[in-house]
PDB file of C-alpha atoms in Angstrom:
ATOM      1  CA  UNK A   1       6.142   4.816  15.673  1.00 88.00           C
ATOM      2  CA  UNK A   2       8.139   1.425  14.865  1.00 97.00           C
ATOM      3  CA  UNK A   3       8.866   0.458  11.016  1.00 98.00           C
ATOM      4  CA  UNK A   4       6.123  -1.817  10.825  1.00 98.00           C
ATOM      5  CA  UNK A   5       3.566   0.670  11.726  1.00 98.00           C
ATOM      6  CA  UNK A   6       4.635   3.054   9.338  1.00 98.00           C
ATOM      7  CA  UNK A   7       4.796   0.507   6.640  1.00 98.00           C
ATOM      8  CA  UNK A   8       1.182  -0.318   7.187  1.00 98.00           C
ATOM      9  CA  UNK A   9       0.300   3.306   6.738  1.00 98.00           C
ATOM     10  CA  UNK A  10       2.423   3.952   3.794  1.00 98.00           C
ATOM     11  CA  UNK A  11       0.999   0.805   2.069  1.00 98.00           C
ATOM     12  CA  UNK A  12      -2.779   2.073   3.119  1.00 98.00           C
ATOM     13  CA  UNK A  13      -1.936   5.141   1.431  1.00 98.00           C
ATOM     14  CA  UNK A  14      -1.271   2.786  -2.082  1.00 98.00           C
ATOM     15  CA  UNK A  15      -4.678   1.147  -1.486  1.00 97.00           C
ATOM     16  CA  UNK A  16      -6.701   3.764  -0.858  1.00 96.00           C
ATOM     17  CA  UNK A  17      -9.464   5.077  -3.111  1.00 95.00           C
ATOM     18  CA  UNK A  18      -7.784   8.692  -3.212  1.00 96.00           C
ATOM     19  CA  UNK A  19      -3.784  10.267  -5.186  1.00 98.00           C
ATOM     20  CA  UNK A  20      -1.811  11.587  -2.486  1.00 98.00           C
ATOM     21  CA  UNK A  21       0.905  13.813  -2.086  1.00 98.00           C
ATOM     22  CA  UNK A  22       4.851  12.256  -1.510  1.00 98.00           C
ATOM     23  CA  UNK A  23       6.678  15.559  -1.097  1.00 98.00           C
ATOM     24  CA  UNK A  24      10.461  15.263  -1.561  1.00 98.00           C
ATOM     25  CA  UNK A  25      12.590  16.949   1.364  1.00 98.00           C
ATOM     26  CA  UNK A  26      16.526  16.843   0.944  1.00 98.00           C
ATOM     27  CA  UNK A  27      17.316  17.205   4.586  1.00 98.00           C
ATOM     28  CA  UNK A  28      16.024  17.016   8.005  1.00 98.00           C
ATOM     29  CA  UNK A  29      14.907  20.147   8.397  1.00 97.00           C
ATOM     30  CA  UNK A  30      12.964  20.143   5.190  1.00 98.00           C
ATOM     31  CA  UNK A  31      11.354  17.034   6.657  1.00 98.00           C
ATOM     32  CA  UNK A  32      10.488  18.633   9.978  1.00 97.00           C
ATOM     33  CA  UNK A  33       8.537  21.183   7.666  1.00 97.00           C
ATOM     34  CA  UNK A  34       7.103  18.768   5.529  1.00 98.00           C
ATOM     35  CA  UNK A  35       5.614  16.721   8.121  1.00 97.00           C
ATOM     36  CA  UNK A  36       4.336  19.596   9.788  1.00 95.00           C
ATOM     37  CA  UNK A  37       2.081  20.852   6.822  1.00 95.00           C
ATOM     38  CA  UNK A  38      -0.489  17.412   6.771  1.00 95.00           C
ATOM     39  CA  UNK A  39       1.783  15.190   4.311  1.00 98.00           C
ATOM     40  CA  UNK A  40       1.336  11.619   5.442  1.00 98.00           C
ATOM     41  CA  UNK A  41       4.502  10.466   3.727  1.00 98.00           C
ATOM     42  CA  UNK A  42       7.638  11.777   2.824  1.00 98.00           C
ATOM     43  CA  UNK A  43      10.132  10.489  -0.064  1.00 98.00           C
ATOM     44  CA  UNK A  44      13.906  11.137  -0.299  1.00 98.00           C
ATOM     45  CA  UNK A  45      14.994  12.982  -4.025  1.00 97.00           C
ATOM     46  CA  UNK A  46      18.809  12.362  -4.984  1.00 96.00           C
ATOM     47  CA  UNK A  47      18.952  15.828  -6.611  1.00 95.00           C
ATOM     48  CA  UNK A  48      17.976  18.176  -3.932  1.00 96.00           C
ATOM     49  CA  UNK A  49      20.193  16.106  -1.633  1.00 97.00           C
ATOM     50  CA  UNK A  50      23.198  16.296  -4.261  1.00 96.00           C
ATOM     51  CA  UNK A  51      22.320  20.349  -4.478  1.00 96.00           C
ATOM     52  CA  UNK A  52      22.613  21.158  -1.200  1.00 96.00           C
ATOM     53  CA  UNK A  53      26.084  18.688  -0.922  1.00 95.00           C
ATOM     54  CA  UNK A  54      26.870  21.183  -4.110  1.00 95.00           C
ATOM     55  CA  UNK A  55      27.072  18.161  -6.519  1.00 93.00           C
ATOM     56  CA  UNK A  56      25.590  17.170  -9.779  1.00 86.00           C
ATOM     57  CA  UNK A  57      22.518  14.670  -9.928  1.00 86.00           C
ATOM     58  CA  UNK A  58      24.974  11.723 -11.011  1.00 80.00           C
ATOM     59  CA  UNK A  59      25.534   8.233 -10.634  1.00 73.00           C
ATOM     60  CA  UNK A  60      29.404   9.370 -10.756  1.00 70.00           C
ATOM     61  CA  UNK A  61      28.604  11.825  -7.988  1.00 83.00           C
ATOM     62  CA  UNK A  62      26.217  10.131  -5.077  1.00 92.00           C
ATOM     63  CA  UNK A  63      27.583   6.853  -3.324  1.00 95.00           C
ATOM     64  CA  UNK A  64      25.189   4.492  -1.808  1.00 97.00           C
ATOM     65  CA  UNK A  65      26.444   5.228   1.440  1.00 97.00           C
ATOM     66  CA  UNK A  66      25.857   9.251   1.378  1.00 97.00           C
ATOM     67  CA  UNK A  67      22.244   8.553   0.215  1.00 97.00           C
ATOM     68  CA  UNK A  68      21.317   6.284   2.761  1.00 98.00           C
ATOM     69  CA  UNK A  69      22.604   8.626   5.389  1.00 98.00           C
ATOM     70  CA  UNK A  70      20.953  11.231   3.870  1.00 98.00           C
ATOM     71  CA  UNK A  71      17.602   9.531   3.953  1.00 98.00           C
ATOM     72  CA  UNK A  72      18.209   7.854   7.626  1.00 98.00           C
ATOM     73  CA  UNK A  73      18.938  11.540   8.681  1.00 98.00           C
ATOM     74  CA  UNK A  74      15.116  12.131   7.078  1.00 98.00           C
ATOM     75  CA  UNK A  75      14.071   9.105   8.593  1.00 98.00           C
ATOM     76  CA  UNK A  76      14.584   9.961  12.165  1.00 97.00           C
ATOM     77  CA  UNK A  77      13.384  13.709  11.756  1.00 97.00           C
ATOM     78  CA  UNK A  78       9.580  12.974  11.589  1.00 96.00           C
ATOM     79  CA  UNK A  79       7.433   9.733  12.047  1.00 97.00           C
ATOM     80  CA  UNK A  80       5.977   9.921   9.021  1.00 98.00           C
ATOM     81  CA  UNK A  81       6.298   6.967   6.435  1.00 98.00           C
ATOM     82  CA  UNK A  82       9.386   7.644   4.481  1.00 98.00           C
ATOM     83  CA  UNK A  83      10.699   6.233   0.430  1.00 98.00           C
ATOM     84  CA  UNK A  84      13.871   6.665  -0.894  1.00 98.00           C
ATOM     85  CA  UNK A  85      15.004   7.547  -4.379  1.00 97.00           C
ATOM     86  CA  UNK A  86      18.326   4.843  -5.312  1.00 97.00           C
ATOM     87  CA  UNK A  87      19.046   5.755  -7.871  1.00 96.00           C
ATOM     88  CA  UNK A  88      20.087   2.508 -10.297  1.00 96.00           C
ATOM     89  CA  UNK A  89      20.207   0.735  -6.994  1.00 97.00           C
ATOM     90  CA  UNK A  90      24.304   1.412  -7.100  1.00 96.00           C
ATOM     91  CA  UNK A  91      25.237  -1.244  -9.318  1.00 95.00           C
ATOM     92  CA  UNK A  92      24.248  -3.015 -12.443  1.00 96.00           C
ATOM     93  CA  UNK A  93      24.672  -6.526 -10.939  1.00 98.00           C
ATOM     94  CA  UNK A  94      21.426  -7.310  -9.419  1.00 98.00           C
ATOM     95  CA  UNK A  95      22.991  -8.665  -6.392  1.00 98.00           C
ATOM     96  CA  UNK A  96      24.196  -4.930  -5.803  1.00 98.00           C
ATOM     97  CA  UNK A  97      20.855  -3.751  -5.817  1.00 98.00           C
ATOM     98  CA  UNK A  98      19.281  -6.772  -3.788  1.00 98.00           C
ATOM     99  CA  UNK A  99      22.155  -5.238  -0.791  1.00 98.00           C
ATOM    100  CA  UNK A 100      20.699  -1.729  -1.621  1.00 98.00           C
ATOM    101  CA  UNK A 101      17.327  -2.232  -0.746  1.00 98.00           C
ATOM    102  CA  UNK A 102      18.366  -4.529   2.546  1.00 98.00           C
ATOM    103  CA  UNK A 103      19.917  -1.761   3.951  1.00 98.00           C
ATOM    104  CA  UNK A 104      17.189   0.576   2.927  1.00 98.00           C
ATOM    105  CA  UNK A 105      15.552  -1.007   5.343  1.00 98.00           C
ATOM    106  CA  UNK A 106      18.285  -1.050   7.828  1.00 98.00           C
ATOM    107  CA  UNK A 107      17.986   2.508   8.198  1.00 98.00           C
ATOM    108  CA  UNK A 108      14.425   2.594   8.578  1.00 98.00           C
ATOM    109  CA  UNK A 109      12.879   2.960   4.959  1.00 98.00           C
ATOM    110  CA  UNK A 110       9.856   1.678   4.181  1.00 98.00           C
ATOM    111  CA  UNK A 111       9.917   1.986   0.628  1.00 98.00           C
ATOM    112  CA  UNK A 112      12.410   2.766  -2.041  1.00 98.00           C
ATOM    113  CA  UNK A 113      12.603   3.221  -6.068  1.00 98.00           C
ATOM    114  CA  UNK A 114      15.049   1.539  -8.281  1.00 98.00           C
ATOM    115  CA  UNK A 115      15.360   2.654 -11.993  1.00 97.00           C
ATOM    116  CA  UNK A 116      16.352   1.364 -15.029  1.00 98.00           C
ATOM    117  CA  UNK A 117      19.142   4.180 -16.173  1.00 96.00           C
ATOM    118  CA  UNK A 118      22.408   2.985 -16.364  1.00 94.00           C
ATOM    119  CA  UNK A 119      24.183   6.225 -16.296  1.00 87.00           C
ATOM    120  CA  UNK A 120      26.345   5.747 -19.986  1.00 89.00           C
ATOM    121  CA  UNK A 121      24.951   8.687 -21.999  1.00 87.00           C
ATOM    122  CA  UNK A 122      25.843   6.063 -25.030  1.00 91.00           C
ATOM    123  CA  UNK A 123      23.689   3.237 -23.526  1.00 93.00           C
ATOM    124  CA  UNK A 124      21.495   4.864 -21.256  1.00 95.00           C
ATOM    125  CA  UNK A 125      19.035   2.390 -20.714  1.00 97.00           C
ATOM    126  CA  UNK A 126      19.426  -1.507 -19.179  1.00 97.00           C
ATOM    127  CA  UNK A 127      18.008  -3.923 -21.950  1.00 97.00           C
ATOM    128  CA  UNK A 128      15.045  -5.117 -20.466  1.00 98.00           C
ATOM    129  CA  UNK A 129      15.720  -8.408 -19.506  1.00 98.00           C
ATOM    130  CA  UNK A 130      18.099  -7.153 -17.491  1.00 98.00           C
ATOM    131  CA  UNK A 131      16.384  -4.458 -16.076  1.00 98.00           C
ATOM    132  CA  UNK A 132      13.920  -7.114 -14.947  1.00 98.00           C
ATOM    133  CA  UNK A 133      16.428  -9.004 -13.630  1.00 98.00           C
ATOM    134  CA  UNK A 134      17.499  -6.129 -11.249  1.00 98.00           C
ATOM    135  CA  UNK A 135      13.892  -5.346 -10.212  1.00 98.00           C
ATOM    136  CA  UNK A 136      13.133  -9.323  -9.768  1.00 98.00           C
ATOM    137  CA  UNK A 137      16.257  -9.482  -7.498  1.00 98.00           C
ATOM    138  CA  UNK A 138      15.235  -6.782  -4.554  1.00 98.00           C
ATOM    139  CA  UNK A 139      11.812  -7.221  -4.723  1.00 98.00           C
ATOM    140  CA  UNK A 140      12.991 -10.911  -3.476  1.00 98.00           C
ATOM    141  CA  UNK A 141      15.175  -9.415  -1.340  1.00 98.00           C
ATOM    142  CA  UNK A 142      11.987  -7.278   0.264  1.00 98.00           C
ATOM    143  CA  UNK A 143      10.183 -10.291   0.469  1.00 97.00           C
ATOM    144  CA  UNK A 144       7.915 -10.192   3.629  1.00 97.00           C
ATOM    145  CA  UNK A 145       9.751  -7.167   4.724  1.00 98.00           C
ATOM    146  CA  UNK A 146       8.255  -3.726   5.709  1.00 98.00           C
ATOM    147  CA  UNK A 147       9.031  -2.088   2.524  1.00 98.00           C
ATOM    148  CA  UNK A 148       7.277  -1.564  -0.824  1.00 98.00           C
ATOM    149  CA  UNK A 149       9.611  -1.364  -4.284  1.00 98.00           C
ATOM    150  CA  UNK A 150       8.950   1.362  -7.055  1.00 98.00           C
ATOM    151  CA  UNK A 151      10.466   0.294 -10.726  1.00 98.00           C
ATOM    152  CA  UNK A 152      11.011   3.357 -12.470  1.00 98.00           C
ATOM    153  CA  UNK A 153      11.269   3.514 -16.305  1.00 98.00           C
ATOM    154  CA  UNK A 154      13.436   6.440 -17.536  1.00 97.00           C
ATOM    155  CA  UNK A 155      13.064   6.111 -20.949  1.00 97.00           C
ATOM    156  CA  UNK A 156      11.371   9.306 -21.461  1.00 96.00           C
ATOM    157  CA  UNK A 157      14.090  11.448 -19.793  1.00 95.00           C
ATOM    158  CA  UNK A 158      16.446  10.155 -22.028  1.00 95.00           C
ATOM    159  CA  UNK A 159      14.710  10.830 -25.063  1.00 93.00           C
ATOM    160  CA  UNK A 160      13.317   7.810 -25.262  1.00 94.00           C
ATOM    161  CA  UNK A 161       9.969   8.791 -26.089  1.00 95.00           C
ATOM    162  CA  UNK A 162       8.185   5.359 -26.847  1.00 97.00           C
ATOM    163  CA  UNK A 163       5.409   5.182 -25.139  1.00 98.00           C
ATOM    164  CA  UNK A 164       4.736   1.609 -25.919  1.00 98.00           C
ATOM    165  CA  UNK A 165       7.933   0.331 -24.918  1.00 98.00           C
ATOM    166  CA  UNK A 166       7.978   2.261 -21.673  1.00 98.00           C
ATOM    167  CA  UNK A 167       4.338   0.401 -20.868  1.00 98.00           C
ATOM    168  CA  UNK A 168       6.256  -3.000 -22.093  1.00 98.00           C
ATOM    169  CA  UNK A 169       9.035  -2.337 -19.346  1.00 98.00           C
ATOM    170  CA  UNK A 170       6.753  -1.347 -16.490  1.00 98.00           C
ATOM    171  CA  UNK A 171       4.606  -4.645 -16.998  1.00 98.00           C
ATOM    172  CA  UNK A 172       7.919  -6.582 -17.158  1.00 98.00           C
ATOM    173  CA  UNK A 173       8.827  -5.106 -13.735  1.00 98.00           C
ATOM    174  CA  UNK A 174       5.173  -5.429 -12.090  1.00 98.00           C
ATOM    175  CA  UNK A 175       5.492  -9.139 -12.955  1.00 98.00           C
ATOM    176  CA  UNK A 176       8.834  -9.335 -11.184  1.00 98.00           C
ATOM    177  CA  UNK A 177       7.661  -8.091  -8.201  1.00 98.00           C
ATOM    178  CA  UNK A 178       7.639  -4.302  -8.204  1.00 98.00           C
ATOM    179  CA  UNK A 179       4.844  -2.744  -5.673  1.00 98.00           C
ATOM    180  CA  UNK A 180       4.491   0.391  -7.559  1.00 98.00           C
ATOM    181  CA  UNK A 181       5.462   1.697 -10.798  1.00 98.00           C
ATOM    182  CA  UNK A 182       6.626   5.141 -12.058  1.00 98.00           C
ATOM    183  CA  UNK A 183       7.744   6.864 -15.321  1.00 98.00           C
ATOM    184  CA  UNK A 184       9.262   9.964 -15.102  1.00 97.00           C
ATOM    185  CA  UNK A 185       9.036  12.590 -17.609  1.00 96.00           C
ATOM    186  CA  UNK A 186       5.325  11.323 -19.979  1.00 96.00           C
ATOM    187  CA  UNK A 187       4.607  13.907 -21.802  1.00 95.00           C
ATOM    188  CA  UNK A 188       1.312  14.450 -21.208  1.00 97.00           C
ATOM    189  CA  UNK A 189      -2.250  13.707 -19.246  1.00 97.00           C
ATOM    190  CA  UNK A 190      -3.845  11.055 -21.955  1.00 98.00           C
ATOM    191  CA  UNK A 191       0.112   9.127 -21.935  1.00 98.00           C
ATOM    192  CA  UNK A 192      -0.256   9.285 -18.126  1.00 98.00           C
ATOM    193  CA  UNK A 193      -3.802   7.883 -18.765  1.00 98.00           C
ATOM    194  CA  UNK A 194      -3.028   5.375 -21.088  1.00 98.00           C
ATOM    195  CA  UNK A 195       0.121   4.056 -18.472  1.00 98.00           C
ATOM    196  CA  UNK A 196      -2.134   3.732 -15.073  1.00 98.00           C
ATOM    197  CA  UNK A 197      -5.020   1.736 -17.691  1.00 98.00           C
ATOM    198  CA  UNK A 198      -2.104  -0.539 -18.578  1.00 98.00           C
ATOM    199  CA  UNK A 199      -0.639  -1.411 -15.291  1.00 98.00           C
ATOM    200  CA  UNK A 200      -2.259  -3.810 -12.329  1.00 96.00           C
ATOM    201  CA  UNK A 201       0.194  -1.622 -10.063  1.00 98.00           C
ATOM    202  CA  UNK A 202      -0.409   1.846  -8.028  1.00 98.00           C
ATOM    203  CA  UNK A 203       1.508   4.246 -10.489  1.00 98.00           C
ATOM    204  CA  UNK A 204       3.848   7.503  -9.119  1.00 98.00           C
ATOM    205  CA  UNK A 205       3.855  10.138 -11.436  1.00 98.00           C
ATOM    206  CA  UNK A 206       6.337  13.087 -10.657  1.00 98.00           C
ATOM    207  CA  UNK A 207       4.786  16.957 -10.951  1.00 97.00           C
ATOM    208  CA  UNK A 208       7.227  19.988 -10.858  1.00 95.00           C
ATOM    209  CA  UNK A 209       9.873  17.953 -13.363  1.00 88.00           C
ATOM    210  CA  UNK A 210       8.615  19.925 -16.540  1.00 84.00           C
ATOM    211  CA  UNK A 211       5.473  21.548 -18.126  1.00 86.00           C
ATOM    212  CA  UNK A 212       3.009  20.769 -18.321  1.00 89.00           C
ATOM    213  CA  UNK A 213       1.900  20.093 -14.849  1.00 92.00           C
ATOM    214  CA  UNK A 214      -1.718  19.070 -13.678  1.00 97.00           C
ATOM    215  CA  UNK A 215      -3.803  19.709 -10.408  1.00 98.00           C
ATOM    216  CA  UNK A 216      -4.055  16.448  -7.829  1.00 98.00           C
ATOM    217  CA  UNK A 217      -7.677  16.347  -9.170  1.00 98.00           C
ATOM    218  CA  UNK A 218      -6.847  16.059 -13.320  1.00 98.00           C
ATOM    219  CA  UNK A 219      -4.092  12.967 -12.283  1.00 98.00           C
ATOM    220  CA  UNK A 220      -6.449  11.139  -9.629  1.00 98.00           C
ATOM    221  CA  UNK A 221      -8.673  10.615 -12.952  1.00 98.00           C
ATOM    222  CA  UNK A 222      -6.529   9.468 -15.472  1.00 98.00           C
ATOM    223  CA  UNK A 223      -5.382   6.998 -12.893  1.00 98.00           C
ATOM    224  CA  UNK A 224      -2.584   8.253 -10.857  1.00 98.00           C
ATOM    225  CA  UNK A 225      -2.169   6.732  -7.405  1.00 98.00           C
ATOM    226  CA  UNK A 226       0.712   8.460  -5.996  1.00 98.00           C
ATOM    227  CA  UNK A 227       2.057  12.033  -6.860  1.00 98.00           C
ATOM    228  CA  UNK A 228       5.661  13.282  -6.045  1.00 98.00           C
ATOM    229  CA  UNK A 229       7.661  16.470  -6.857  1.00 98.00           C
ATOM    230  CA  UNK A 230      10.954  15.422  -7.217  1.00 97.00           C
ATOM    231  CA  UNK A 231      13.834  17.910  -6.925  1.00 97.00           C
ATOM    232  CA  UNK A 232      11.438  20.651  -7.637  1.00 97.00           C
ATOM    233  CA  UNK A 233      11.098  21.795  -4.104  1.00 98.00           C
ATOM    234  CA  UNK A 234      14.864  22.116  -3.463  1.00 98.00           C
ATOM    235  CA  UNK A 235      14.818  23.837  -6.483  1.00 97.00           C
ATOM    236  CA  UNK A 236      12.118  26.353  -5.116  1.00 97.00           C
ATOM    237  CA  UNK A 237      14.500  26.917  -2.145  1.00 97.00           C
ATOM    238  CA  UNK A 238      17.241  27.641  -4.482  1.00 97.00           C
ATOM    239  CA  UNK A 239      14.760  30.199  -6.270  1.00 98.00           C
ATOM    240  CA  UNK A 240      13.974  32.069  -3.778  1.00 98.00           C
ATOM    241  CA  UNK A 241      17.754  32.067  -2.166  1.00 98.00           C
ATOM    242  CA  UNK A 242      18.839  33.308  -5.589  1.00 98.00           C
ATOM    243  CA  UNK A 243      16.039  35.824  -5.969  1.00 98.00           C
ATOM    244  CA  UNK A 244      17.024  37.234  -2.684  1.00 98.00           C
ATOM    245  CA  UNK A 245      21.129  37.253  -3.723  1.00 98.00           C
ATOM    246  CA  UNK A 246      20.424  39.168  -6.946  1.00 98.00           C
ATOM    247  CA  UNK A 247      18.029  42.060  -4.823  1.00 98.00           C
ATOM    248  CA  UNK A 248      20.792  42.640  -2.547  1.00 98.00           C
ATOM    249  CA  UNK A 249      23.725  42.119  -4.989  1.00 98.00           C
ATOM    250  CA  UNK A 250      22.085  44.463  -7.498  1.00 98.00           C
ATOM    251  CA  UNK A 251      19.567  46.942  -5.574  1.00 98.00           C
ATOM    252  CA  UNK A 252      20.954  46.831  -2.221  1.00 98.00           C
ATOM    253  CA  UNK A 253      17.748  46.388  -0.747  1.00 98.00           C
ATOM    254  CA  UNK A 254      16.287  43.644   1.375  1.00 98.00           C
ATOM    255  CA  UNK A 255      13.256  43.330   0.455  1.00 98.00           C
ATOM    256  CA  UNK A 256      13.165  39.599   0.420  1.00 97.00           C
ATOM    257  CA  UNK A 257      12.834  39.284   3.984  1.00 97.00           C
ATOM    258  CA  UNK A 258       9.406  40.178   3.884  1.00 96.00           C
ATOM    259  CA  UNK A 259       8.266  36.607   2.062  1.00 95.00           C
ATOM    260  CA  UNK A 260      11.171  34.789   4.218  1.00 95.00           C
ATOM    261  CA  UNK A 261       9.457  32.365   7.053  1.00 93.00           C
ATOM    262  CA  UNK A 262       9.703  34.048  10.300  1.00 94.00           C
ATOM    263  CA  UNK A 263      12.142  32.443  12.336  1.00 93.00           C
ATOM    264  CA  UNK A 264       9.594  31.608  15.264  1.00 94.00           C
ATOM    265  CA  UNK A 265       7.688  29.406  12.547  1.00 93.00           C
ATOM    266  CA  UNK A 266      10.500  27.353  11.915  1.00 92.00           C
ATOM    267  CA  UNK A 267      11.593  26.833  15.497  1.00 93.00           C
ATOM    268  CA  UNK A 268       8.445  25.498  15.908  1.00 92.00           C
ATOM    269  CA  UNK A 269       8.830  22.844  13.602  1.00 91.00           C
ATOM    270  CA  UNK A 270      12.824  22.009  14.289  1.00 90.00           C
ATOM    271  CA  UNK A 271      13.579  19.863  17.151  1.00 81.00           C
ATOM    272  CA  UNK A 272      14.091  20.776  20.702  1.00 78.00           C
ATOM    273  CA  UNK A 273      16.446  18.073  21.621  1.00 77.00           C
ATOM    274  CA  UNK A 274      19.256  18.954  23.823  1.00 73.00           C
ATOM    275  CA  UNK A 275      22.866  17.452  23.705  1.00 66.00           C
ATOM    276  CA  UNK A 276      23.211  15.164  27.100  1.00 69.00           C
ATOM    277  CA  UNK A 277      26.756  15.725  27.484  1.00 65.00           C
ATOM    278  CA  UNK A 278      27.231  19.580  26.826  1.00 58.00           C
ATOM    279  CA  UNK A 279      29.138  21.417  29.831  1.00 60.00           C
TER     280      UNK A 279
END
């Protein structure tokens, strides 16, 4: 399936009468498993890829260049519609993140979020009209292209918690060109409500990040378009990895294995390509 095609789908998805799903794999072989469950599209998350490269979830500690491998690698392992989370778009100059989202597409995105953290835990937050600016400049450079631009608003997960000015900032960045619009971290179902009455946009809203969570069902009716999880399934994986550790470190039993996917069920999802030029 070419880019275009799975552009089409992904952006049917947004303009459809039903939420859906984004899961967020951190590899290629959580992708292969993804895709195989009935997800129609699958978005990159920046800290279940930095956990399994055993890094924080930092601007100081991703590059541009490991994240869009990362999400090319995701790309290629399914043909499923795939979004990428950059970050601050790798730059506070909004030529920086104008280049970002180019070669987003370059490696076969089809979508892509850009948020308005800076990373200084003394400033963290762009003053809007910047912020807009940034936004304004790579939804012009995604002009016409096969790829639809998230704003995020991170105001809440920095304490932040002004629901009025987030609302201000995501109407600022619909009006510059954003294609959907997400807020991390709103505290509950009536703020999620009163965001998606506010906006002209589809709105993401992330499940899994804290409590309280809701059912697909309870956000398609306040509003919510699309529904993503985030780091929270790497997370699971690391749950259940350290849940098996601490049996076996402190019972010396293994026990675990019983809940563990059978290995024939994931070799059914994995890939059966073969190197060419093995001897």
């Amino acid at each position: 399936m070419n880019q275009e095609t799975k552009f089409e789908l992904f952006k049917a998805l947004h303009d459809g009468d039903e939420a859906f799903v984004i899961p967020n794999p951190w590899d290629a072989g959580s992708a292969r498993l993804l895709a195989c469950m009935g997800f129609e599209a699958l978005a990159t998350t920046s800290a279940g890829y930095a956990f399994s490269k055993g890094k924080l979830d930092s601007f100081a500690s991703l590059s541009r260049e490991e994240i869009l491998a990362n999400a090319a690698e995701i790309v290629q392992a399914t043909d499923l519609p795939v979004a990428a989370d950059l970050e601050d778009g790798f730059g506070a100059d909004p030529k920086i993140c104008a280049e970002t989202v180019r070669q987003a597409i370059e490696v076969g995105l089809v979508g892509g979020s850009i948020e308005d953290a800076t990373g200084d835990e003394s400033n963290p937050i762009y003053p809007l009209p910047m912020a807009v600016d940034r936004i304004r400049a790579a939804a012009d450079a995604v002009q016409g292209k096969p790829f639809l631009l998230t704003a995020r608003a991170e105001s809440y997960l920095w304490g932040r918690k002004d629901l009025l000015d987030t609302i201000r900032r995501l109407q600022a960045f619909s009006d510059a060109g954003a294609d959907v619009l997400y807020a991390p971290g709103l505290p509950d179902l009536e703020a999620i409500r009163t965001v998606c009455r506010a906006l002209d946009k589809p709105v993401n809203v992330v499940m899994g990040l804290q409590a309280p969570t809701y059912t697909v069902a309870q956000l398609a009716e306040a509003g919510v378009k699309r529904i993503s999880v985030g780091g929270s399934f790497a997370r699971a994986a690391f749950g259940a990895l350290q849940r098996a550790a601490v049996e076996v470190r402190e019972t010396g039993t293994f026990t675990y294995a019983s809940d563990a996917m059978p290995g024939a069920e994931i070799s059914k999802v994995m890939s059966n390509k073969k190197l060419s030029d093995r001897e």
